[in-house]
Structures are given as C-alpha cells and as structure tokens.
Short mmCIF file of C-alpha atoms and ligand atoms in Angstrom, two decimals:
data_model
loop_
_atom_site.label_atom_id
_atom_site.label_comp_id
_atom_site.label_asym_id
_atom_site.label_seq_id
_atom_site.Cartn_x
_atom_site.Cartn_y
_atom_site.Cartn_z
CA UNK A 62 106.54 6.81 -211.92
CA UNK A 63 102.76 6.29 -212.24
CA UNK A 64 101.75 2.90 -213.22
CA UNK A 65 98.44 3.76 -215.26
CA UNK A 66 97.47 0.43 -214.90
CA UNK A 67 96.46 1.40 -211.31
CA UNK A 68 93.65 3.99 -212.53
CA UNK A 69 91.95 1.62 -215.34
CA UNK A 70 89.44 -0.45 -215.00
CA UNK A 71 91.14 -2.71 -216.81
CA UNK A 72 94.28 -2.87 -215.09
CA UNK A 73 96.24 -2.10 -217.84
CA UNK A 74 98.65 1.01 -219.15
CA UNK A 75 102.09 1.34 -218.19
CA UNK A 76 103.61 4.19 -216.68
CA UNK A 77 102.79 8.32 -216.83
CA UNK A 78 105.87 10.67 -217.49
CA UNK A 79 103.85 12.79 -215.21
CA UNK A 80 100.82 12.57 -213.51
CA UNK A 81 98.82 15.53 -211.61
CA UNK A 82 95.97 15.46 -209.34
CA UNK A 83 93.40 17.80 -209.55
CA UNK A 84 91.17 17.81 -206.76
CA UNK A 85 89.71 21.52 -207.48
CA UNK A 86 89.00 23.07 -210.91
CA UNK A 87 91.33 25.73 -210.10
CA UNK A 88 94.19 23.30 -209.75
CA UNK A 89 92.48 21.58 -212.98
CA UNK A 90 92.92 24.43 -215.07
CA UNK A 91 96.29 25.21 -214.15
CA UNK A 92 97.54 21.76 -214.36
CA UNK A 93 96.39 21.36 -218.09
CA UNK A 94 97.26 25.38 -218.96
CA UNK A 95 100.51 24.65 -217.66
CA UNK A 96 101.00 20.96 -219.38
CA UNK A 97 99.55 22.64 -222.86
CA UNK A 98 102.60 25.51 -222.19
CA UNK A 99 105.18 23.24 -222.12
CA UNK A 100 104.07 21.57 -225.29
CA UNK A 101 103.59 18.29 -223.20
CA UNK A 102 100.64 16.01 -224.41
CA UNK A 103 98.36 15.79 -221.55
CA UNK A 104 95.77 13.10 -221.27
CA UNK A 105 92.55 13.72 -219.08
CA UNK A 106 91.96 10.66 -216.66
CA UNK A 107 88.68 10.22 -214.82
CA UNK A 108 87.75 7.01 -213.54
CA UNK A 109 89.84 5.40 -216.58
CA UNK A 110 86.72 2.72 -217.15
CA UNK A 111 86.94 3.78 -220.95
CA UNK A 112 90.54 3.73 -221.65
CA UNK A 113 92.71 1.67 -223.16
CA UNK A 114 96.55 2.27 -223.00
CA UNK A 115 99.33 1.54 -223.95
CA UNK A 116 102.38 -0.81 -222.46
CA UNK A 117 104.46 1.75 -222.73
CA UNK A 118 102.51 4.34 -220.65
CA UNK A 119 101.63 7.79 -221.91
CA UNK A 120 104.43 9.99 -222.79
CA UNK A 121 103.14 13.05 -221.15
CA UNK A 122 101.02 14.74 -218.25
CA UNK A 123 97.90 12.27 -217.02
CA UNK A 124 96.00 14.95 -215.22
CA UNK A 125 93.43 13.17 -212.55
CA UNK A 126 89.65 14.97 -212.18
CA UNK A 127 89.18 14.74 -208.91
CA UNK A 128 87.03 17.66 -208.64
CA UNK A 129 83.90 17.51 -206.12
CA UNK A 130 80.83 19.07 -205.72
CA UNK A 131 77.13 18.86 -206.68
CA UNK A 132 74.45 21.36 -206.55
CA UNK A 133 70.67 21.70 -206.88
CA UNK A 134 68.82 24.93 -207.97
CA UNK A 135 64.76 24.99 -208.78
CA UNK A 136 64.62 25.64 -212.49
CA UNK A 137 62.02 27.62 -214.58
CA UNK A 138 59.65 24.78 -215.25
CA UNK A 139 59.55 23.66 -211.55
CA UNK A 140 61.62 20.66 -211.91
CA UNK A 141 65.27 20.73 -210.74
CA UNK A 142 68.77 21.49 -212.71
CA UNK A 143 71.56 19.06 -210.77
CA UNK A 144 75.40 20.93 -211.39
CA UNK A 145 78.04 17.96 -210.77
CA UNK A 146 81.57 18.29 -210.88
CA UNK A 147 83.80 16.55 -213.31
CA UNK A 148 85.34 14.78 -210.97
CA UNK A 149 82.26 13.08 -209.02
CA UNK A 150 81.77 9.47 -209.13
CA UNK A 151 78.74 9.06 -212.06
CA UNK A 152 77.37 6.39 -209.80
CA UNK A 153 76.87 8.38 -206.79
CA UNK A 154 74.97 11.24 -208.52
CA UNK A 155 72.65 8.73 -209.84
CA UNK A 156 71.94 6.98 -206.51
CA UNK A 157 71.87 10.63 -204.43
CA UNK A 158 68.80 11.61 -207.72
CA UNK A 159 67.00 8.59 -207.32
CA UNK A 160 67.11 8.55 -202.99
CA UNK A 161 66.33 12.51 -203.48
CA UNK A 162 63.21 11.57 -205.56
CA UNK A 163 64.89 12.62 -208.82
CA UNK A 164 63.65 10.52 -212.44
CA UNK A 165 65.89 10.80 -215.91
CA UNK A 166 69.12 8.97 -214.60
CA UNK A 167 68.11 5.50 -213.22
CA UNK A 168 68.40 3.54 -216.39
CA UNK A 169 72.06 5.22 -216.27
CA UNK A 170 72.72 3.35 -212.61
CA UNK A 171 75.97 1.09 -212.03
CA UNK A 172 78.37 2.57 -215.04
CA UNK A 173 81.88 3.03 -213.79
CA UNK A 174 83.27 6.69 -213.96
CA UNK A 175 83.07 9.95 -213.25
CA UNK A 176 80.36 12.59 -214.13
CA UNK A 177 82.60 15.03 -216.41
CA UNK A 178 83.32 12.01 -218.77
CA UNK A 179 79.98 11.37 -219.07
CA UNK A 180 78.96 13.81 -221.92
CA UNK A 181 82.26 13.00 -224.05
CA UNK A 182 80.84 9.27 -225.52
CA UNK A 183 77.36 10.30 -224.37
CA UNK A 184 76.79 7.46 -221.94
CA UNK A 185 73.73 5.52 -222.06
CA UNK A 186 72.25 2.19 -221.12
CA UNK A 187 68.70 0.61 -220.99
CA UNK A 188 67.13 2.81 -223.48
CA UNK A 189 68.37 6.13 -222.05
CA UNK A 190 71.36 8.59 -222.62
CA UNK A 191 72.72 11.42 -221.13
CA UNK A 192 72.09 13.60 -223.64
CA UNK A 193 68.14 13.32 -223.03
CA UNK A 194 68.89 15.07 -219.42
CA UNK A 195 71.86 17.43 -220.15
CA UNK A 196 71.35 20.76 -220.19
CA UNK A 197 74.53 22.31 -220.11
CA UNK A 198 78.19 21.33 -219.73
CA UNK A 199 80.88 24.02 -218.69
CA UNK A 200 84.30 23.48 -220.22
CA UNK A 201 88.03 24.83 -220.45
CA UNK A 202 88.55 25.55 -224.07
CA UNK A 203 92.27 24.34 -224.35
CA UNK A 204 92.38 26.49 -227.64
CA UNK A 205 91.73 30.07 -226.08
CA UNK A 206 92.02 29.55 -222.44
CA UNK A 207 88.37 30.50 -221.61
CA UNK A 208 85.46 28.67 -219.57
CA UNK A 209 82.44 28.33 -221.85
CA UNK A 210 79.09 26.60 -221.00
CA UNK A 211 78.06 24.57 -224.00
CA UNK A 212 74.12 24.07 -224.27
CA UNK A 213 73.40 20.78 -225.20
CA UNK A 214 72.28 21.55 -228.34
CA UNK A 215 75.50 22.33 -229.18
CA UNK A 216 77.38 19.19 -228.11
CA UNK A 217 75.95 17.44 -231.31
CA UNK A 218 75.06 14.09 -228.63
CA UNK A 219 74.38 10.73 -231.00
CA UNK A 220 74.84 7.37 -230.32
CA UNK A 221 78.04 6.73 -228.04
CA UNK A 222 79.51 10.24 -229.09
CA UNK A 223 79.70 13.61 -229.02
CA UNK A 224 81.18 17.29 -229.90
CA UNK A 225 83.68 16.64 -227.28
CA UNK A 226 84.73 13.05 -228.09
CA UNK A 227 84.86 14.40 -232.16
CA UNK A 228 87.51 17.17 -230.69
CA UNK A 229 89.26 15.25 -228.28
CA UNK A 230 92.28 17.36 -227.22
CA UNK A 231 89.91 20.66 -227.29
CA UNK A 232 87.95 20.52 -224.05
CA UNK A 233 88.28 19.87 -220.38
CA UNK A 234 85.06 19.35 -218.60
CA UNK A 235 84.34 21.07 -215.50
CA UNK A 236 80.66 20.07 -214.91
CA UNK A 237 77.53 19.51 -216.21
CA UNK A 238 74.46 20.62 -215.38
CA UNK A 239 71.08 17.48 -216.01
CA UNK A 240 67.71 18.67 -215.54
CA UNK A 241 65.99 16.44 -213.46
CA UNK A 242 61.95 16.00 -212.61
CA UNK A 243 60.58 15.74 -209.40
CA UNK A 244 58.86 12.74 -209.80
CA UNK A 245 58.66 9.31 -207.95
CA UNK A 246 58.18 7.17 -211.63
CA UNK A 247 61.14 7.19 -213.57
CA UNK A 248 61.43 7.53 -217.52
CA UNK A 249 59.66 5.25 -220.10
CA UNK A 250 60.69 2.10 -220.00
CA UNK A 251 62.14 1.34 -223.46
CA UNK A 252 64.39 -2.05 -223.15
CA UNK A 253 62.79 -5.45 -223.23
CA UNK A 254 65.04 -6.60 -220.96
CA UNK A 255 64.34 -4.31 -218.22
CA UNK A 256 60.88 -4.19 -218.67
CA UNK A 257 60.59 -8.23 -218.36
CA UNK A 258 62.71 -7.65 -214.69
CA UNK A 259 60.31 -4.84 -213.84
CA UNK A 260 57.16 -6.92 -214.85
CA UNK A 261 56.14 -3.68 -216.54
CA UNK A 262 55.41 -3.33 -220.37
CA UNK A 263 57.38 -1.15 -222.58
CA UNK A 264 57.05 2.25 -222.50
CA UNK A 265 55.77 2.17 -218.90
CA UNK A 266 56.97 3.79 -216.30
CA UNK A 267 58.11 2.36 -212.61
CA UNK A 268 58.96 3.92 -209.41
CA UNK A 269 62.51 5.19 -209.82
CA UNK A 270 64.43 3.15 -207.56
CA UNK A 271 62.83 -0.16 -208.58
CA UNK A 272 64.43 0.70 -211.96
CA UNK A 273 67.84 1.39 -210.26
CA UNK A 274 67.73 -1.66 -208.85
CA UNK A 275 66.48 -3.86 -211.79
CA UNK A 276 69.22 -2.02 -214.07
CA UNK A 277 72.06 -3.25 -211.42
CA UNK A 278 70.91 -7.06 -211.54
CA UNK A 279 71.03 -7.08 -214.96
CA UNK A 280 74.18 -5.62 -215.38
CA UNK A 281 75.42 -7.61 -212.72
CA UNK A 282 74.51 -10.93 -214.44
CA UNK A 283 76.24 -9.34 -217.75
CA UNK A 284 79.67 -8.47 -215.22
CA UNK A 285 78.95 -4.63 -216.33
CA UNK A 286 79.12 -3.40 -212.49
CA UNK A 287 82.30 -3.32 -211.38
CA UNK A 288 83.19 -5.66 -208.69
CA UNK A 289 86.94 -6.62 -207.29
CA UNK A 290 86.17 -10.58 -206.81
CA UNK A 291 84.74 -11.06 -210.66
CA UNK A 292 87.39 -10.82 -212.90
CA UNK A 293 84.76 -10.66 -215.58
CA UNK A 294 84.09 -7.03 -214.57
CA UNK A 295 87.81 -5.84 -215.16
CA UNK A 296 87.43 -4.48 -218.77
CA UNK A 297 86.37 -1.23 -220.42
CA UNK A 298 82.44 -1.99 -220.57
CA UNK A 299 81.43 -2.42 -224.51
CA UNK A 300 84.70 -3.08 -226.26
CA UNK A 301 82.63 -2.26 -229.37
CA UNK A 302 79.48 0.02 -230.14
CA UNK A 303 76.86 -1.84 -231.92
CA UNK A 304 77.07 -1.16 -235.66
CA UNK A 305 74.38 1.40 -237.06
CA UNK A 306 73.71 -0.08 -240.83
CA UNK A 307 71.93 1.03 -244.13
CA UNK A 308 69.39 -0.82 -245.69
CA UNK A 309 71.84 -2.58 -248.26
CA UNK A 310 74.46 -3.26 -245.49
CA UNK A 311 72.01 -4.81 -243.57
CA UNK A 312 70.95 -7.23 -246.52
CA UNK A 313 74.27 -8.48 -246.98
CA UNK A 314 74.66 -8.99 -243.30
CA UNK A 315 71.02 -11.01 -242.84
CA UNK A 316 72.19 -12.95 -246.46
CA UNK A 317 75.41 -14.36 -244.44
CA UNK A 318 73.42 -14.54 -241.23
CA UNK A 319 73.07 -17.95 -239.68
CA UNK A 320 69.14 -17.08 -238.72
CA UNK A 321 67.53 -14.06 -238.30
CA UNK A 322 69.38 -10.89 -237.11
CA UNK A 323 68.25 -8.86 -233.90
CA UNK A 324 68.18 -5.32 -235.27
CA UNK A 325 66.59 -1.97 -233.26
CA UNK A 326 65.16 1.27 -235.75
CA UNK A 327 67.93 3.52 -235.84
CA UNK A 328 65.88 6.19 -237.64
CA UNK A 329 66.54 7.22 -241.32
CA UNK A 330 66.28 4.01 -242.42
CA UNK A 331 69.11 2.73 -240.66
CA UNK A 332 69.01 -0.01 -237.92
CA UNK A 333 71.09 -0.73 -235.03
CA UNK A 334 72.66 -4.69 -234.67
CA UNK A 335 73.77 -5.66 -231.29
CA UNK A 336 77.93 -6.39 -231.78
CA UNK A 337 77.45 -9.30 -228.93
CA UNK A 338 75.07 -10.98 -231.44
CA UNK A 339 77.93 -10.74 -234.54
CA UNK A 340 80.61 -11.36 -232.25
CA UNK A 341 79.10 -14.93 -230.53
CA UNK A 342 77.90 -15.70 -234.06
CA UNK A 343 81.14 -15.44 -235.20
CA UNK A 344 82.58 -17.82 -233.05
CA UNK A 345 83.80 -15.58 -230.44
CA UNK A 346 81.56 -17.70 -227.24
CA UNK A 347 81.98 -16.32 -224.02
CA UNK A 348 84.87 -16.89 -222.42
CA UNK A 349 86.96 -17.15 -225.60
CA UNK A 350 90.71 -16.46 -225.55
CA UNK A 351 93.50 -16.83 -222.98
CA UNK A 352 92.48 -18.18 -220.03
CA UNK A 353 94.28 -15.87 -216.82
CA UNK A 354 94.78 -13.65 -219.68
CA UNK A 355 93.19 -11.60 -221.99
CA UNK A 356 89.62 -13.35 -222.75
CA UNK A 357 85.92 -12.66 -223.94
CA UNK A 358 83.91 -11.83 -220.60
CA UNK A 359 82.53 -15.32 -219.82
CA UNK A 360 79.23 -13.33 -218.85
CA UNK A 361 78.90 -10.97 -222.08
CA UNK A 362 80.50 -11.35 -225.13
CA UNK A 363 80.75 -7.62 -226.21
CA UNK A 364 83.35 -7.17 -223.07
CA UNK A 365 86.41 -7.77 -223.23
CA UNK A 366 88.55 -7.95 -219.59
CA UNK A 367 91.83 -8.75 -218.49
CA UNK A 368 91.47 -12.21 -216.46
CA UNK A 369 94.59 -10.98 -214.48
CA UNK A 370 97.84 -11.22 -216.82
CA UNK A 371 97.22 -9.69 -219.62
CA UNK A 372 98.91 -7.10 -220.99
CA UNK A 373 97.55 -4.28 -223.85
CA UNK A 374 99.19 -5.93 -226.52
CA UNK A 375 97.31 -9.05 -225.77
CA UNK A 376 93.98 -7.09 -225.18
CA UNK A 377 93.90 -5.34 -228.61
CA UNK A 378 95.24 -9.00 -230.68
CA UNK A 379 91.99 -10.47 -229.16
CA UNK A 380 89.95 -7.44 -230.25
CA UNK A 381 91.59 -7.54 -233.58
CA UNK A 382 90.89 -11.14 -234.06
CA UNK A 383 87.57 -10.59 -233.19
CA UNK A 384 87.05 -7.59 -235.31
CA UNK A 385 88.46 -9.77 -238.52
CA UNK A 386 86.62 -12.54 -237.69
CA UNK A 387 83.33 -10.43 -237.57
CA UNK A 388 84.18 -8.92 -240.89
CA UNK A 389 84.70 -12.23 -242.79
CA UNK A 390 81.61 -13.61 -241.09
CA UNK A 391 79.17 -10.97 -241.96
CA UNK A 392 81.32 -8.29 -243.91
CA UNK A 393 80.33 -5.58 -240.89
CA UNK A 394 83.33 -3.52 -239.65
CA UNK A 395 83.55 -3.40 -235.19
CA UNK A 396 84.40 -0.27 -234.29
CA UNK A 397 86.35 0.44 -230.56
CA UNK A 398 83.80 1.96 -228.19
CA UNK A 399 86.90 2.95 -225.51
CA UNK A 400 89.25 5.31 -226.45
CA UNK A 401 92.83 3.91 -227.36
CA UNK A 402 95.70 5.53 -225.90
CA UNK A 403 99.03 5.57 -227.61
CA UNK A 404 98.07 2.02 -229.66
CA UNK A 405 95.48 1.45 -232.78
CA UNK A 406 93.23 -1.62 -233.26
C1 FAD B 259 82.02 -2.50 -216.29
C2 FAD B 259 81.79 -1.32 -217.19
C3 FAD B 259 80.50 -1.02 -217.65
C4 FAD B 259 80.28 0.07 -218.50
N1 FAD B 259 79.00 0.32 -218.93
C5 FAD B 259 78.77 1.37 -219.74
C6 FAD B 259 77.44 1.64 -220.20
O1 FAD B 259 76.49 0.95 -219.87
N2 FAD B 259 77.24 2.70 -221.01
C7 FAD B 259 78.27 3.52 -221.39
O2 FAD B 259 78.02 4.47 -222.14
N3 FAD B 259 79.54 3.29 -220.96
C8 FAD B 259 79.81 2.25 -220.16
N4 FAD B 259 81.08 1.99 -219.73
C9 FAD B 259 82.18 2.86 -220.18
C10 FAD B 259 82.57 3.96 -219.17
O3 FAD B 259 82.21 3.62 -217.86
C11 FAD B 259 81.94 5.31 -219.50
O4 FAD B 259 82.30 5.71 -220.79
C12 FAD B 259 82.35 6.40 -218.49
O5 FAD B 259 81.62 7.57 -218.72
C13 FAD B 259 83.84 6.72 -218.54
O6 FAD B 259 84.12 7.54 -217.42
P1 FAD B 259 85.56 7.67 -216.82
O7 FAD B 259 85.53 8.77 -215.82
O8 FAD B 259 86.04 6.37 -216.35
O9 FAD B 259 86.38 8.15 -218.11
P2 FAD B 259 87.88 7.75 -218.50
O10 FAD B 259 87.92 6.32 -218.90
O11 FAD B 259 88.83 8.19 -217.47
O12 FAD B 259 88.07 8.65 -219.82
C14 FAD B 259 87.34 8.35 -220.99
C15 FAD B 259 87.58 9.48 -222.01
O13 FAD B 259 87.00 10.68 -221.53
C16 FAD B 259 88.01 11.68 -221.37
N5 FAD B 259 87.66 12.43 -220.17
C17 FAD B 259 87.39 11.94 -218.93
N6 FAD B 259 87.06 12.95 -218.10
C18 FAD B 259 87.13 14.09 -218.82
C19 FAD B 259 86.91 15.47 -218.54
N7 FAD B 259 86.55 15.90 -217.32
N8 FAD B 259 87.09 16.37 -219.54
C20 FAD B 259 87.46 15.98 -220.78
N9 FAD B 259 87.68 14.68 -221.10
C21 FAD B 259 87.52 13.76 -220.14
C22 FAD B 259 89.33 10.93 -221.26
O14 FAD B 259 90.42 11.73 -221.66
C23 FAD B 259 89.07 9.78 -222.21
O15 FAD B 259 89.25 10.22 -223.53
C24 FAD B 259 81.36 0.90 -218.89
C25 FAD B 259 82.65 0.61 -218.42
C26 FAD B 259 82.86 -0.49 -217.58
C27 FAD B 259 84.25 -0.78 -217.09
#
C-alpha cells in the first residue's frame, strides 16, 4: 500500500486503499469517473503541501495530478493568457513567466505545489493572489460528468478560499488559464516587508525577477521554501489563516492585547490580524513543542512542521493547544488554513 506520508510535505498520512496516477487528463478523468462509480471516496492529491491526514490513511482512491503542459496564446488586449496543467509544479510556471518576461506571478514565487491546486484556497503571498491573474479555470464537474471552464468571476476568490474549496468533492481541476503582461516591472509592491528587501517604497514597482528573488529570501528566512536539510520547512505552510475581525471583535482583542495589535484594512470595516502575532503572544515562541517531534517552526510561528517523528495525532494536539491557548488569550478563534483529511482540529 501507499504510504501518504511519502506525497506530503509534511511527511505525514498513513496509507491509501488505492492510489492512481494520472499523468494525462484523460487518465485523470477516468480515474476519478471510475473511483466516483464504485462509490469509493476519492481524494485529489497534488503536491500534498496543504494536506493534513490522517494516521490511518485515506480509506479510498488518492488520485495523483500529474498532468503536464503549459501554453501561451496572445490575448485581445496584447498581453498574454498562460494555460497550465493541473498537474505542473506552481513553482516552475512562475520562474518560466518571470525568465519569459511575464509580471502578475512573482510575489507568488517559492510556494510548494502544483498549479491546479492553486485556485482551490486561492494562493497568495506578498500582497498578491491568484485570483488577481486568473482568468479561467477548466474543471471536471464530478456531479454531471462534463468539462466546464469557470470564469473567474465565478469562482467567488476571497481571502485563502474559493468556489472550489466551498464545494470540495465537486470539481477536479484540469488547468487554469492567468493572464499575464508583457512587462519587465512586476506588480505594485504592496508588503512592507518586501518593499524594505527591494529598497523600493510601497506601491512601487521593481523589475520582475528582483521581486522573485527578494520573495525567496524572505521566505527562506521564515522556512516557507521547501528545502530537504531544514526540518523547519517540513509542514503545510500557514497552519492557520490570519483572522479577518469586526470592529467589536477587534476591541475585545486590542482590550486583552499585551501592546498594540498589528492589523491590515480588510475592507468593510473589517481588519485582518496576523495569527503569528496571536499565536507568539500567546506563548506559543518559536520552536515550541516536542523537540524531534511535532513543534512550532523555530523560524515562523504560524508553521507548524514535523521535526522528524511526529505523527498526525501529535501535529493536530499542538495545533489544538495552540488554537485554545489563542482563544483564552485574546478570545479570537484559529481557523486551519490546510485541509484536514479524515481527522478534525
Ligand atoms: C513551505 C510551504 C509554504 C507555503 N506557502 C504558501 C503561501 O505563501 N501561500 C499559500 O496560499 N499557500 C502556501 N502554502 C500552502 C500550499 O503550498 C498551497 O496551498 C498549494 O497551492 C497546495 O498545492 P498542492 O498541489 O500541494 O495541493 P495539495 O496539498 O495536494 O491539495 C490541497 C487541496 O487541493 C485539492 N486539490 C489539489 N489539486 C487539485 C485539483 N487539480 N483539482 C481539485 N482539487 C485539487 C486537494 O484535494 C486538497 O483538498 C505553503 C505550503 C508549504 C509547505
């Protein structure tokens, strides 16, 4: 059998019933008509760096994307539509667009994955998401059998989710299609952080592979590129999404506050609070929990990794702990950013 814990980033998940690889769409299709058939729950696996699962394994067909292909047409407006197969590695598309001269997916450079899983949670980083570049994303409807291309402004994107993630045993992607610009600067620069390593000011722009290249320090220092020899980079990425509060929720949260709370406009009133900030200021420091085992990234508090022997059951007690702890601290409710597989925080 399978050992999932070979296709996570986290090196966890215990064995598939089945598991199918799909290296065309054609076999794609078949593989999850054929596991939805014969009533078998089928879980879609890309580069499994946003997946959490269980011990126990999955109970059903893990069908691999391991579809390839990308294409580039001239679109309308003279700028270029990029079609990428599910199954290519996100990172590679991002560093062909930025060597080919491409701006809108540099600030998404050095996130694990592939491409089709990229509109489900909506990926973003630095300031950017997907959904400001997506213009289309073709899908298997598991319902009726039939390949539909969803325009993105039906794929209701928001922060860290989507259309697809709020149906999640509805849709297979097959690719998606980002419209790119021909342009040697790359997108407004819109995160502090990257603008201080750029020596830019925000809402500049820079050439487009000085951003890529600023974005992958950073997330190197923060152990958010993956990398075999740092253990700190064997987790899921965010274990949490940073919590999007209302005006009264965020008073009782700056009232228990130990100082003053770092909080981004979320629009409508609402404002967004980095979950690293809650989490180290609720006594979760870097590096907390089981040494060798399951532990706070000693590099960035908001992942969570498995130091070597941990197993899922240890994983999700730290994240619960933490969770709890951020709760009685400043009465604001963590919510999992990966998706959990066959266990519940
Ligand atoms: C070190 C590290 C850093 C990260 N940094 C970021 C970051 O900066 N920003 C960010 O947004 N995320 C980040 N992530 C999370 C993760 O990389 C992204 O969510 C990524 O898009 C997941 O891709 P994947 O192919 O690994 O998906 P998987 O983990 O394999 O799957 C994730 C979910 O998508 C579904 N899925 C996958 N492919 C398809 C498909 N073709 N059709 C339908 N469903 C599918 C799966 O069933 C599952 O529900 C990080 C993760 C790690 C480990």
């Amino acid at each position: 059998m399978t050992s999932l814990a070979d296709y996570t980033t986290l090196g966890l998940g215990g064995p598939a019933k089945a598991f199918v690889d799909a290296p065309t769409q054609s076999a794609l299709i078949d593989a999850v008509t054929a596991a939805d058939a014969s009533g078998d729950p089928v879980l879609i696996l890309g580069g499994g760096s946003n997946l959490v699962i269980a011990d126990e394994g999955f109970p059903g067909t893990v069908i691999h994307v391991n579809t390839r292909g990308v294409a580039y047409a001239d679109a309308a407006d003279g700028q270029v539509d990029v079609t990428v197969a599910a199954g290519e590695d996100w990172d590679g598309v991002v560093a062909a667009a930025v060597d080919g001269g491409l701006a809108g997916l540099e600030c998404l450079s050095g996130i694990p994955g592939r491409a089709g899983a990229t509109p489900i949670q909506n990926v973003g980083a630095y300031g950017h998401e997907v959904a400001e570049v997506i213009t289309n994303v073709r899908v298997l409807d598991r319902l009726t059998g039939q390949i539909q291309v969803i325009p993105n402004e039906s794929c209701h994107f928001a922060y860290r989710t989507s259309y697809f993630k709020q149906n999640p045993a509805r849709y297979v992607v097959l690719a998606v299609t980002f419209h790119l610009a021909r342009e040697p600067l790359s997108m407004p620069v819109k995160y502090a952080e990257l603008a201080a390593q750029l020596g830019v000011e925000m809402g500049e722009r820079a050439g487009v592979g000085e951003v890529r290249s600023g974005v992958l320090k950073i997330r190197a220092r923060k152990g958010m590129v993956l990398n075999p020899g740092d253990p700190d980079t064997k987790s899921a990425g965010s274990f949490f999404t940073n919590p999007v509060l209302d005006a009264e929720q965020f008073a009782g949260l700056a009232a228990a506050a130990p100082g003053p709370v770092p909080r981004f406009d979320a629009g409508d009133g609402k404002v967004k609070v980095p979950a690293a900030w809650l989490i180290e200021h609720a006594g979760f420091g870097k590096a907390y929990g089981a040494p060798g085992r399951a532990r706070v990234s000693a590099k960035h508090t908001l992942a969570l990794i498995n130091a070597g022997g941990a197993t899922t059951t240890e994983l999700l007690a730290l994240a619960r702990e933490i969770r709890d702890g951020v709760r009685a601290a400043f009465g604001v409710t963590l919510t999992p950013e990966p998706i959990l597989v066959g266990v519940t925080l």
